[in-house]
Amino acid sequence: MKTLILGIESSCDETAAAVVKDGKELLSNIVSSQIDIHNIFGGVVPEIASRKHTETIVEVIKQSLKEASIELKDIDAIAVTEGPGLIGSLLIGISTAKSLAFALDKPLVGVNHLEAHISAIHLQDKIGFPFIALIVSGGHTNLYLVNDYLDFKLIGNTRDDAAGEAFDKGAKMLGLGYPGGMQVDKLAKKGSANAIRFPRPLNDKSFDFSFSGLKTSLINFVNKNGVNSDEELNNICASFQEAIVETLIKKTLNAAKKYKVENILIAGGVACNSRLRELSKENIETKGFKVFIPAPNLCTDNAAMIAALGHYRYKNNDISDLRLSPYSTNKVNPKSYTS
Amino acid sequence: MDHNFSFIVKNQAETKLAGRLITKYTEAGSVIALIGNLGAGKTVFTKGVAEGLELEEPNSPTFVIMKAYEGRIPLYHFDVYRLSEQSEFEEIGYEEFIYGDGISVIEWADKILDVLPDGTVIIEISNFEEVDENARIITVKGKKEWLSLYKNMAEQAFQILKK
């Protein structure tokens, strides 16, 4: 019998809803930024993230059901992001999910946003367990050892800034605006990655990351030398990006070797970075590992991944009650954290 | 009226120490507003605050705007870098935390100073390249009585900047 899960995501800037069948088939995947908000609100666009969630969430859910050609009553369970994220934003997704669960008398399943980034891959590829997962985004840079659909062991984390944040703040320093990760990626293609030797942060045996020092060294470099031409700007972007990407790849590869896995997953918004994709082929696949990267719409924040993980939690009877509450920082069982 | 004094920190470890020392004079409900450029050391200072409160080490809250760390006295670590105006800070329901039972530390607080409560401690971290690219000048503003306590402590650990 088929199982249909409605996923709801509102942990940060995006309001999203999706319907997933049997944990692997994507029936719809709606993100608020795709919807013409002007049309819904007659030209008045709410500016604030959490208000934006309140005002778009119902429309986003409706759209996700419509595209999946199902009705609310066909849903088996409602999965929702419980954290980590911005509390005010998370609350909107959670309250909506609770209301639906209560009104429809359907199970409610709270899921972890970062673990869901990992589950996104099941909507696209068949990946063999165990595997190492690098989750890299604007807010997170985490390494997991994934033993099964619901067995996630955190082995590394960022001690300060996330990789995506380093990209964005670096871009800001260079006058490229926010969010700037894509700008850096674009300009880096025209520059030389070896022009400037930025430090490779936390180049040690741990699986933790640190990008704050790299950010500072970029700032110091720009303060001292200035940016005197487009060519120089391209070189700075390429060199800065190389320092981030090389570090991500190296630690991921080290983890794969240590835990003797064959498969590696790279997911999260920064997995869209073209140099990261390139280097994962050059530096990882050539060493005999297989690299999996979800499609861009499954890498950036989305609700399909929430529904995917929700499916496996539902099947495992990990049902939440109506007291489900949001959390801002990643909940980790200290015993499972080994680095 | 708020008073102020400034001192020099030579490196990140000292910035962190300055954060740790401030927790000796803060209590539930205290608000610390951090002001400084990218890379000044605002998150490093906050790591010191968390150490002083015996909490886990915080990392950057830029993306999610606020991270809460539970402990004997909780830490609410805000970063309003991504907010474009003060009204957005009001929209995220900051009062619940700022007027709550923990210590609030707010990075990029210059964007939202007007809404912060009376008695907020303001910490400005600025570069001090004349000395070294790792050195910073930390200026502390706050109520006179509170400030003299922190100054006495800071005098023993750091070089106070003469006006």
PDB file of C-alpha atoms in Angstrom, chain A residues 58-306:
ATOM      1  CA  VAL A  58      -1.509  27.841   3.613  1.00  0.00           C
ATOM      2  CA  GLU A  59      -1.124  28.729  -0.051  1.00  0.00           C
ATOM      3  CA  VAL A  60       2.082  26.691  -0.293  1.00  0.00           C
ATOM      4  CA  ILE A  61       0.402  23.632   1.237  1.00  0.00           C
ATOM      5  CA  LYS A  62      -2.621  23.974  -1.040  1.00  0.00           C
ATOM      6  CA  GLN A  63      -0.318  24.193  -4.044  1.00  0.00           C
ATOM      7  CA  SER A  64       1.633  21.111  -2.963  1.00  0.00           C
ATOM      8  CA  LEU A  65      -1.575  19.059  -2.692  1.00  0.00           C
ATOM      9  CA  LYS A  66      -2.853  20.360  -6.000  1.00  0.00           C
ATOM     10  CA  GLU A  67       0.343  19.482  -7.834  1.00  0.00           C
ATOM     11  CA  ALA A  68       0.355  16.048  -6.271  1.00  0.00           C
ATOM     12  CA  SER A  69      -3.301  15.670  -7.331  1.00  0.00           C
ATOM     13  CA  ILE A  70      -4.374  14.591  -3.878  1.00  0.00           C
ATOM     14  CA  GLU A  71      -6.541  15.942  -1.075  1.00  0.00           C
ATOM     15  CA  LEU A  72      -5.690  16.430   2.587  1.00  0.00           C
ATOM     16  CA  LYS A  73      -7.646  13.315   3.530  1.00  0.00           C
ATOM     17  CA  ASP A  74      -5.344  11.158   1.368  1.00  0.00           C
ATOM     18  CA  ILE A  75      -2.293  12.044   3.496  1.00  0.00           C
ATOM     19  CA  ASP A  76      -1.032   9.367   5.896  1.00  0.00           C
ATOM     20  CA  ALA A  77       1.021  11.666   8.112  1.00  0.00           C
ATOM     21  CA  ILE A  78       2.256  15.233   8.396  1.00  0.00           C
ATOM     22  CA  ALA A  79       5.974  15.772   8.784  1.00  0.00           C
ATOM     23  CA  VAL A  80       7.354  19.112   9.933  1.00  0.00           C
ATOM     24  CA  THR A  81      10.767  20.615  10.679  1.00  0.00           C
ATOM     25  CA  GLU A  82      11.191  20.971  14.444  1.00  0.00           C
ATOM     26  CA  GLY A  83      14.725  22.437  14.337  1.00  0.00           C
ATOM     27  CA  PRO A  84      17.341  23.717  14.118  1.00  0.00           C
ATOM     28  CA  GLY A  85      16.269  27.124  12.870  1.00  0.00           C
ATOM     29  CA  LEU A  86      14.773  30.440  13.825  1.00  0.00           C
ATOM     30  CA  ILE A  87      12.268  29.753  16.610  1.00  0.00           C
ATOM     31  CA  GLY A  88       9.637  32.205  15.352  1.00  0.00           C
ATOM     32  CA  SER A  89       9.754  30.767  11.848  1.00  0.00           C
ATOM     33  CA  LEU A  90       9.771  27.141  13.008  1.00  0.00           C
ATOM     34  CA  LEU A  91       6.721  27.813  15.179  1.00  0.00           C
ATOM     35  CA  ILE A  92       4.645  28.714  12.156  1.00  0.00           C
ATOM     36  CA  GLY A  93       5.347  25.429  10.385  1.00  0.00           C
ATOM     37  CA  ILE A  94       4.866  23.485  13.607  1.00  0.00           C
ATOM     38  CA  SER A  95       1.580  25.201  14.523  1.00  0.00           C
ATOM     39  CA  THR A  96       0.238  24.624  11.042  1.00  0.00           C
ATOM     40  CA  ALA A  97       1.266  20.969  11.098  1.00  0.00           C
ATOM     41  CA  LYS A  98      -0.264  20.472  14.548  1.00  0.00           C
ATOM     42  CA  SER A  99      -3.534  22.090  13.465  1.00  0.00           C
ATOM     43  CA  LEU A 100      -3.718  19.828  10.428  1.00  0.00           C
ATOM     44  CA  ALA A 101      -2.817  16.739  12.435  1.00  0.00           C
ATOM     45  CA  PHE A 102      -5.400  17.540  15.086  1.00  0.00           C
ATOM     46  CA  ALA A 103      -8.182  18.493  12.673  1.00  0.00           C
ATOM     47  CA  LEU A 104      -7.595  15.551  10.332  1.00  0.00           C
ATOM     48  CA  ASP A 105      -6.691  13.121  13.108  1.00  0.00           C
ATOM     49  CA  LYS A 106      -3.464  12.160  11.351  1.00  0.00           C
ATOM     50  CA  PRO A 107      -0.072  11.424  12.900  1.00  0.00           C
ATOM     51  CA  LEU A 108       2.359  14.316  13.368  1.00  0.00           C
ATOM     52  CA  VAL A 109       6.051  13.641  12.771  1.00  0.00           C
ATOM     53  CA  GLY A 110       8.695  16.170  13.839  1.00  0.00           C
ATOM     54  CA  VAL A 111      11.976  15.897  11.957  1.00  0.00           C
ATOM     55  CA  ASN A 112      15.451  17.387  12.219  1.00  0.00           C
ATOM     56  CA  HIS A 113      16.234  19.757   9.363  1.00  0.00           C
ATOM     57  CA  LEU A 114      19.841  18.592   8.972  1.00  0.00           C
ATOM     58  CA  GLU A 115      19.015  14.896   8.952  1.00  0.00           C
ATOM     59  CA  ALA A 116      16.344  15.714   6.373  1.00  0.00           C
ATOM     60  CA  HIS A 117      19.008  17.246   4.112  1.00  0.00           C
ATOM     61  CA  ILE A 118      20.534  13.753   4.136  1.00  0.00           C
ATOM     62  CA  SER A 119      17.222  12.006   3.429  1.00  0.00           C
ATOM     63  CA  ALA A 120      16.735  14.158   0.310  1.00  0.00           C
ATOM     64  CA  ILE A 121      19.008  11.774  -1.565  1.00  0.00           C
ATOM     65  CA  HIS A 122      16.475   8.919  -1.258  1.00  0.00           C
ATOM     66  CA  LEU A 123      14.176  10.906  -3.565  1.00  0.00           C
ATOM     67  CA  GLN A 124      16.770  10.744  -6.286  1.00  0.00           C
ATOM     68  CA  ASP A 125      19.284   7.910  -5.943  1.00  0.00           C
ATOM     69  CA  LYS A 126      19.681   4.577  -4.296  1.00  0.00           C
ATOM     70  CA  ILE A 127      22.621   5.067  -1.934  1.00  0.00           C
ATOM     71  CA  GLY A 128      24.111   2.140  -0.037  1.00  0.00           C
ATOM     72  CA  PHE A 129      24.619   2.337   3.730  1.00  0.00           C
ATOM     73  CA  PRO A 130      26.760   3.239   5.524  1.00  0.00           C
ATOM     74  CA  PHE A 131      27.831   6.532   3.994  1.00  0.00           C
ATOM     75  CA  ILE A 132      29.428   9.815   5.022  1.00  0.00           C
ATOM     76  CA  ALA A 133      27.269  12.899   4.589  1.00  0.00           C
ATOM     77  CA  LEU A 134      28.553  16.452   4.376  1.00  0.00           C
ATOM     78  CA  ILE A 135      25.727  18.908   5.040  1.00  0.00           C
ATOM     79  CA  VAL A 136      26.900  22.324   4.014  1.00  0.00           C
ATOM     80  CA  SER A 137      24.722  25.442   3.874  1.00  0.00           C
ATOM     81  CA  GLY A 138      24.412  29.038   5.003  1.00  0.00           C
ATOM     82  CA  GLY A 139      23.780  27.969   8.562  1.00  0.00           C
ATOM     83  CA  HIS A 140      25.444  24.577   8.897  1.00  0.00           C
ATOM     84  CA  THR A 141      28.582  22.616   8.125  1.00  0.00           C
ATOM     85  CA  ASN A 142      28.199  19.127   9.535  1.00  0.00           C
ATOM     86  CA  LEU A 143      29.617  15.697   8.860  1.00  0.00           C
ATOM     87  CA  TYR A 144      27.546  12.613   9.603  1.00  0.00           C
ATOM     88  CA  LEU A 145      28.128   8.909   9.503  1.00  0.00           C
ATOM     89  CA  VAL A 146      24.829   7.523   8.229  1.00  0.00           C
ATOM     90  CA  ASN A 147      24.295   3.842   9.002  1.00  0.00           C
ATOM     91  CA  ASP A 148      20.666   3.519   7.994  1.00  0.00           C
ATOM     92  CA  TYR A 149      17.580   5.555   7.072  1.00  0.00           C
ATOM     93  CA  LEU A 150      17.227   6.753  10.666  1.00  0.00           C
ATOM     94  CA  ASP A 151      20.696   6.211  12.055  1.00  0.00           C
ATOM     95  CA  PHE A 152      22.593   9.510  11.847  1.00  0.00           C
ATOM     96  CA  LYS A 153      25.765   9.927  13.834  1.00  0.00           C
ATOM     97  CA  LEU A 154      27.193  13.450  13.948  1.00  0.00           C
ATOM     98  CA  ILE A 155      30.969  13.273  13.645  1.00  0.00           C
ATOM     99  CA  GLY A 156      31.844  16.893  12.883  1.00  0.00           C
ATOM    100  CA  ASN A 157      30.436  20.385  13.128  1.00  0.00           C
ATOM    101  CA  THR A 158      31.535  23.962  12.568  1.00  0.00           C
ATOM    102  CA  ARG A 159      33.058  25.615  15.594  1.00  0.00           C
ATOM    103  CA  ASP A 160      32.191  29.103  14.380  1.00  0.00           C
ATOM    104  CA  ASP A 161      30.891  30.126  10.938  1.00  0.00           C
ATOM    105  CA  ALA A 162      29.216  27.809   8.445  1.00  0.00           C
ATOM    106  CA  ALA A 163      30.820  27.447   5.013  1.00  0.00           C
ATOM    107  CA  GLY A 164      27.893  29.196   3.314  1.00  0.00           C
ATOM    108  CA  GLU A 165      28.184  32.029   5.780  1.00  0.00           C
ATOM    109  CA  ALA A 166      31.897  32.375   4.965  1.00  0.00           C
ATOM    110  CA  PHE A 167      30.950  32.646   1.282  1.00  0.00           C
ATOM    111  CA  ASP A 168      28.286  35.265   2.017  1.00  0.00           C
ATOM    112  CA  LYS A 169      30.402  37.360   4.358  1.00  0.00           C
ATOM    113  CA  GLY A 170      33.402  37.126   2.034  1.00  0.00           C
ATOM    114  CA  ALA A 171      31.171  38.357  -0.780  1.00  0.00           C
ATOM    115  CA  LYS A 172      29.986  41.223   1.404  1.00  0.00           C
ATOM    116  CA  MET A 173      33.612  42.204   2.119  1.00  0.00           C
ATOM    117  CA  LEU A 174      34.263  42.253  -1.603  1.00  0.00           C
ATOM    118  CA  GLY A 175      31.196  44.372  -2.245  1.00  0.00           C
ATOM    119  CA  LEU A 176      29.284  41.598  -3.984  1.00  0.00           C
ATOM    120  CA  GLY A 177      26.120  41.821  -1.891  1.00  0.00           C
ATOM    121  CA  TYR A 178      24.060  39.233  -0.015  1.00  0.00           C
ATOM    122  CA  PRO A 179      23.576  36.348  -0.539  1.00  0.00           C
ATOM    123  CA  GLY A 180      26.924  36.210  -2.214  1.00  0.00           C
ATOM    124  CA  GLY A 181      27.899  32.554  -2.456  1.00  0.00           C
ATOM    125  CA  MET A 182      26.731  32.325  -6.050  1.00  0.00           C
ATOM    126  CA  GLN A 183      28.518  35.570  -6.968  1.00  0.00           C
ATOM    127  CA  VAL A 184      31.798  34.253  -5.599  1.00  0.00           C
ATOM    128  CA  ASP A 185      31.279  31.007  -7.513  1.00  0.00           C
ATOM    129  CA  LYS A 186      30.647  32.941 -10.733  1.00  0.00           C
ATOM    130  CA  LEU A 187      33.647  35.288 -10.467  1.00  0.00           C
ATOM    131  CA  ALA A 188      35.904  32.476  -9.256  1.00  0.00           C
ATOM    132  CA  LYS A 189      35.473  30.739 -12.617  1.00  0.00           C
ATOM    133  CA  LYS A 190      37.380  33.617 -14.230  1.00  0.00           C
ATOM    134  CA  GLY A 191      40.135  33.754 -11.614  1.00  0.00           C
ATOM    135  CA  SER A 192      43.107  31.712 -10.476  1.00  0.00           C
ATOM    136  CA  ALA A 193      42.638  29.586  -7.370  1.00  0.00           C
ATOM    137  CA  ASN A 194      46.369  29.688  -6.697  1.00  0.00           C
ATOM    138  CA  ALA A 195      46.747  33.470  -6.841  1.00  0.00           C
ATOM    139  CA  ILE A 196      46.543  33.942  -3.079  1.00  0.00           C
ATOM    140  CA  ARG A 197      47.276  31.304  -0.486  1.00  0.00           C
ATOM    141  CA  PHE A 198      44.540  31.665   2.109  1.00  0.00           C
ATOM    142  CA  PRO A 199      44.850  29.427   5.182  1.00  0.00           C
ATOM    143  CA  ARG A 200      43.178  25.996   5.209  1.00  0.00           C
ATOM    144  CA  PRO A 201      41.348  26.262   8.512  1.00  0.00           C
ATOM    145  CA  LEU A 202      41.467  23.582  11.210  1.00  0.00           C
ATOM    146  CA  ASN A 203      43.704  21.412   9.088  1.00  0.00           C
ATOM    147  CA  ASP A 204      43.826  18.645  11.666  1.00  0.00           C
ATOM    148  CA  LYS A 205      42.526  15.152  12.296  1.00  0.00           C
ATOM    149  CA  SER A 206      39.211  16.239  13.766  1.00  0.00           C
ATOM    150  CA  PHE A 207      36.114  16.368  11.573  1.00  0.00           C
ATOM    151  CA  ASP A 208      35.196  19.823  12.851  1.00  0.00           C
ATOM    152  CA  PHE A 209      35.334  22.912  10.693  1.00  0.00           C
ATOM    153  CA  SER A 210      36.265  26.522  11.375  1.00  0.00           C
ATOM    154  CA  PHE A 211      35.810  29.278   8.828  1.00  0.00           C
ATOM    155  CA  SER A 212      35.974  32.374  11.013  1.00  0.00           C
ATOM    156  CA  GLY A 213      39.770  32.638  10.718  1.00  0.00           C
ATOM    157  CA  LEU A 214      39.583  32.337   6.946  1.00  0.00           C
ATOM    158  CA  LYS A 215      37.036  35.153   6.897  1.00  0.00           C
ATOM    159  CA  THR A 216      39.395  37.287   8.987  1.00  0.00           C
ATOM    160  CA  SER A 217      42.343  36.532   6.720  1.00  0.00           C
ATOM    161  CA  LEU A 218      40.310  37.643   3.706  1.00  0.00           C
ATOM    162  CA  ILE A 219      39.406  40.853   5.531  1.00  0.00           C
ATOM    163  CA  ASN A 220      43.041  41.475   6.467  1.00  0.00           C
ATOM    164  CA  PHE A 221      44.125  40.794   2.891  1.00  0.00           C
ATOM    165  CA  VAL A 222      41.585  43.217   1.432  1.00  0.00           C
ATOM    166  CA  ASN A 223      42.379  45.882   4.041  1.00  0.00           C
ATOM    167  CA  LYS A 224      46.089  45.618   3.288  1.00  0.00           C
ATOM    168  CA  ASN A 225      46.079  45.253  -0.495  1.00  0.00           C
ATOM    169  CA  GLY A 226      42.729  46.550  -1.632  1.00  0.00           C
ATOM    170  CA  VAL A 227      40.998  45.170  -4.712  1.00  0.00           C
ATOM    171  CA  ASN A 228      42.541  46.993  -7.640  1.00  0.00           C
ATOM    172  CA  SER A 229      41.053  45.369 -10.721  1.00  0.00           C
ATOM    173  CA  ASP A 230      38.411  42.926 -11.893  1.00  0.00           C
ATOM    174  CA  GLU A 231      41.137  40.389 -12.476  1.00  0.00           C
ATOM    175  CA  GLU A 232      42.276  40.734  -8.871  1.00  0.00           C
ATOM    176  CA  LEU A 233      38.691  40.395  -7.649  1.00  0.00           C
ATOM    177  CA  ASN A 234      38.291  37.182  -9.662  1.00  0.00           C
ATOM    178  CA  ASN A 235      41.541  35.829  -8.232  1.00  0.00           C
ATOM    179  CA  ILE A 236      40.528  36.653  -4.672  1.00  0.00           C
ATOM    180  CA  CYS A 237      37.149  34.932  -5.195  1.00  0.00           C
ATOM    181  CA  ALA A 238      38.794  31.852  -6.717  1.00  0.00           C
ATOM    182  CA  SER A 239      41.449  31.593  -3.996  1.00  0.00           C
ATOM    183  CA  PHE A 240      38.985  32.177  -1.170  1.00  0.00           C
ATOM    184  CA  GLN A 241      36.547  29.638  -2.606  1.00  0.00           C
ATOM    185  CA  GLU A 242      39.357  27.126  -3.060  1.00  0.00           C
ATOM    186  CA  ALA A 243      40.295  27.394   0.623  1.00  0.00           C
ATOM    187  CA  ILE A 244      36.711  26.651   1.685  1.00  0.00           C
ATOM    188  CA  VAL A 245      36.045  23.886  -0.820  1.00  0.00           C
ATOM    189  CA  GLU A 246      39.380  22.140  -0.344  1.00  0.00           C
ATOM    190  CA  THR A 247      38.797  22.020   3.414  1.00  0.00           C
ATOM    191  CA  LEU A 248      35.299  20.586   2.962  1.00  0.00           C
ATOM    192  CA  ILE A 249      36.537  17.922   0.548  1.00  0.00           C
ATOM    193  CA  LYS A 250      39.562  16.969   2.612  1.00  0.00           C
ATOM    194  CA  LYS A 251      37.635  16.467   5.851  1.00  0.00           C
ATOM    195  CA  THR A 252      34.893  14.535   4.072  1.00  0.00           C
ATOM    196  CA  LEU A 253      37.450  12.291   2.423  1.00  0.00           C
ATOM    197  CA  ASN A 254      39.248  11.729   5.745  1.00  0.00           C
ATOM    198  CA  ALA A 255      35.938  10.744   7.332  1.00  0.00           C
ATOM    199  CA  ALA A 256      35.158   8.303   4.520  1.00  0.00           C
ATOM    200  CA  LYS A 257      38.577   6.680   4.966  1.00  0.00           C
ATOM    201  CA  LYS A 258      38.336   6.494   8.734  1.00  0.00           C
ATOM    202  CA  TYR A 259      34.867   4.936   8.718  1.00  0.00           C
ATOM    203  CA  LYS A 260      35.687   2.777   5.689  1.00  0.00           C
ATOM    204  CA  VAL A 261      32.620   3.690   3.665  1.00  0.00           C
ATOM    205  CA  GLU A 262      32.342   3.623  -0.107  1.00  0.00           C
ATOM    206  CA  ASN A 263      29.658   6.241  -0.573  1.00  0.00           C
ATOM    207  CA  ILE A 264      29.718   9.958   0.157  1.00  0.00           C
ATOM    208  CA  LEU A 265      26.790  12.354   0.121  1.00  0.00           C
ATOM    209  CA  ILE A 266      27.192  16.111  -0.253  1.00  0.00           C
ATOM    210  CA  ALA A 267      23.980  18.047   0.412  1.00  0.00           C
ATOM    211  CA  GLY A 268      22.677  21.426   1.582  1.00  0.00           C
ATOM    212  CA  GLY A 269      22.620  24.732  -0.281  1.00  0.00           C
ATOM    213  CA  VAL A 270      26.397  25.002  -0.742  1.00  0.00           C
ATOM    214  CA  ALA A 271      26.344  21.635  -2.567  1.00  0.00           C
ATOM    215  CA  CYS A 272      25.201  23.773  -5.521  1.00  0.00           C
ATOM    216  CA  ASN A 273      28.680  25.359  -5.630  1.00  0.00           C
ATOM    217  CA  SER A 274      30.274  24.380  -8.927  1.00  0.00           C
ATOM    218  CA  ARG A 275      33.831  24.123  -7.606  1.00  0.00           C
ATOM    219  CA  LEU A 276      32.695  21.818  -4.799  1.00  0.00           C
ATOM    220  CA  ARG A 277      31.034  19.574  -7.373  1.00  0.00           C
ATOM    221  CA  GLU A 278      34.154  19.663  -9.553  1.00  0.00           C
ATOM    222  CA  LEU A 279      36.574  18.887  -6.733  1.00  0.00           C
ATOM    223  CA  SER A 280      34.356  16.117  -5.404  1.00  0.00           C
ATOM    224  CA  LYS A 281      34.922  14.380  -8.733  1.00  0.00           C
ATOM    225  CA  GLU A 282      38.627  15.220  -8.992  1.00  0.00           C
ATOM    226  CA  ASN A 283      39.621  14.557  -5.392  1.00  0.00           C
ATOM    227  CA  ILE A 284      37.112  11.992  -4.146  1.00  0.00           C
ATOM    228  CA  GLU A 285      35.796   9.897  -7.014  1.00  0.00           C
ATOM    229  CA  THR A 286      39.298   9.309  -8.382  1.00  0.00           C
ATOM    230  CA  LYS A 287      40.132   7.687  -5.049  1.00  0.00           C
ATOM    231  CA  GLY A 288      37.500   5.018  -5.493  1.00  0.00           C
ATOM    232  CA  PHE A 289      34.597   6.568  -3.590  1.00  0.00           C
ATOM    233  CA  LYS A 290      31.213   7.263  -5.078  1.00  0.00           C
ATOM    234  CA  VAL A 291      29.817  10.774  -4.589  1.00  0.00           C
ATOM    235  CA  PHE A 292      26.075  11.516  -4.449  1.00  0.00           C
ATOM    236  CA  ILE A 293      24.739  15.069  -4.709  1.00  0.00           C
ATOM    237  CA  PRO A 294      20.992  15.812  -4.771  1.00  0.00           C
ATOM    238  CA  ALA A 295      19.649  18.061  -7.539  1.00  0.00           C
ATOM    239  CA  PRO A 296      19.773  21.794  -6.661  1.00  0.00           C
ATOM    240  CA  ASN A 297      16.054  21.962  -5.739  1.00  0.00           C
ATOM    241  CA  LEU A 298      16.623  19.160  -3.219  1.00  0.00           C
ATOM    242  CA  CYS A 299      19.829  20.787  -1.880  1.00  0.00           C
ATOM    243  CA  THR A 300      18.500  24.220  -0.986  1.00  0.00           C
ATOM    244  CA  ASP A 301      15.894  24.310   1.790  1.00  0.00           C
ATOM    245  CA  ASN A 302      12.793  22.385   0.733  1.00  0.00           C
ATOM    246  CA  ALA A 303       9.969  20.345   2.218  1.00  0.00           C
ATOM    247  CA  ALA A 304      10.462  17.260   0.046  1.00  0.00           C
ATOM    248  CA  MET A 305      13.367  16.242   2.232  1.00  0.00           C
ATOM    249  CA  ILE A 306      11.208  16.804   5.334  1.00  0.00           C
TER     250      ILE A 306
END
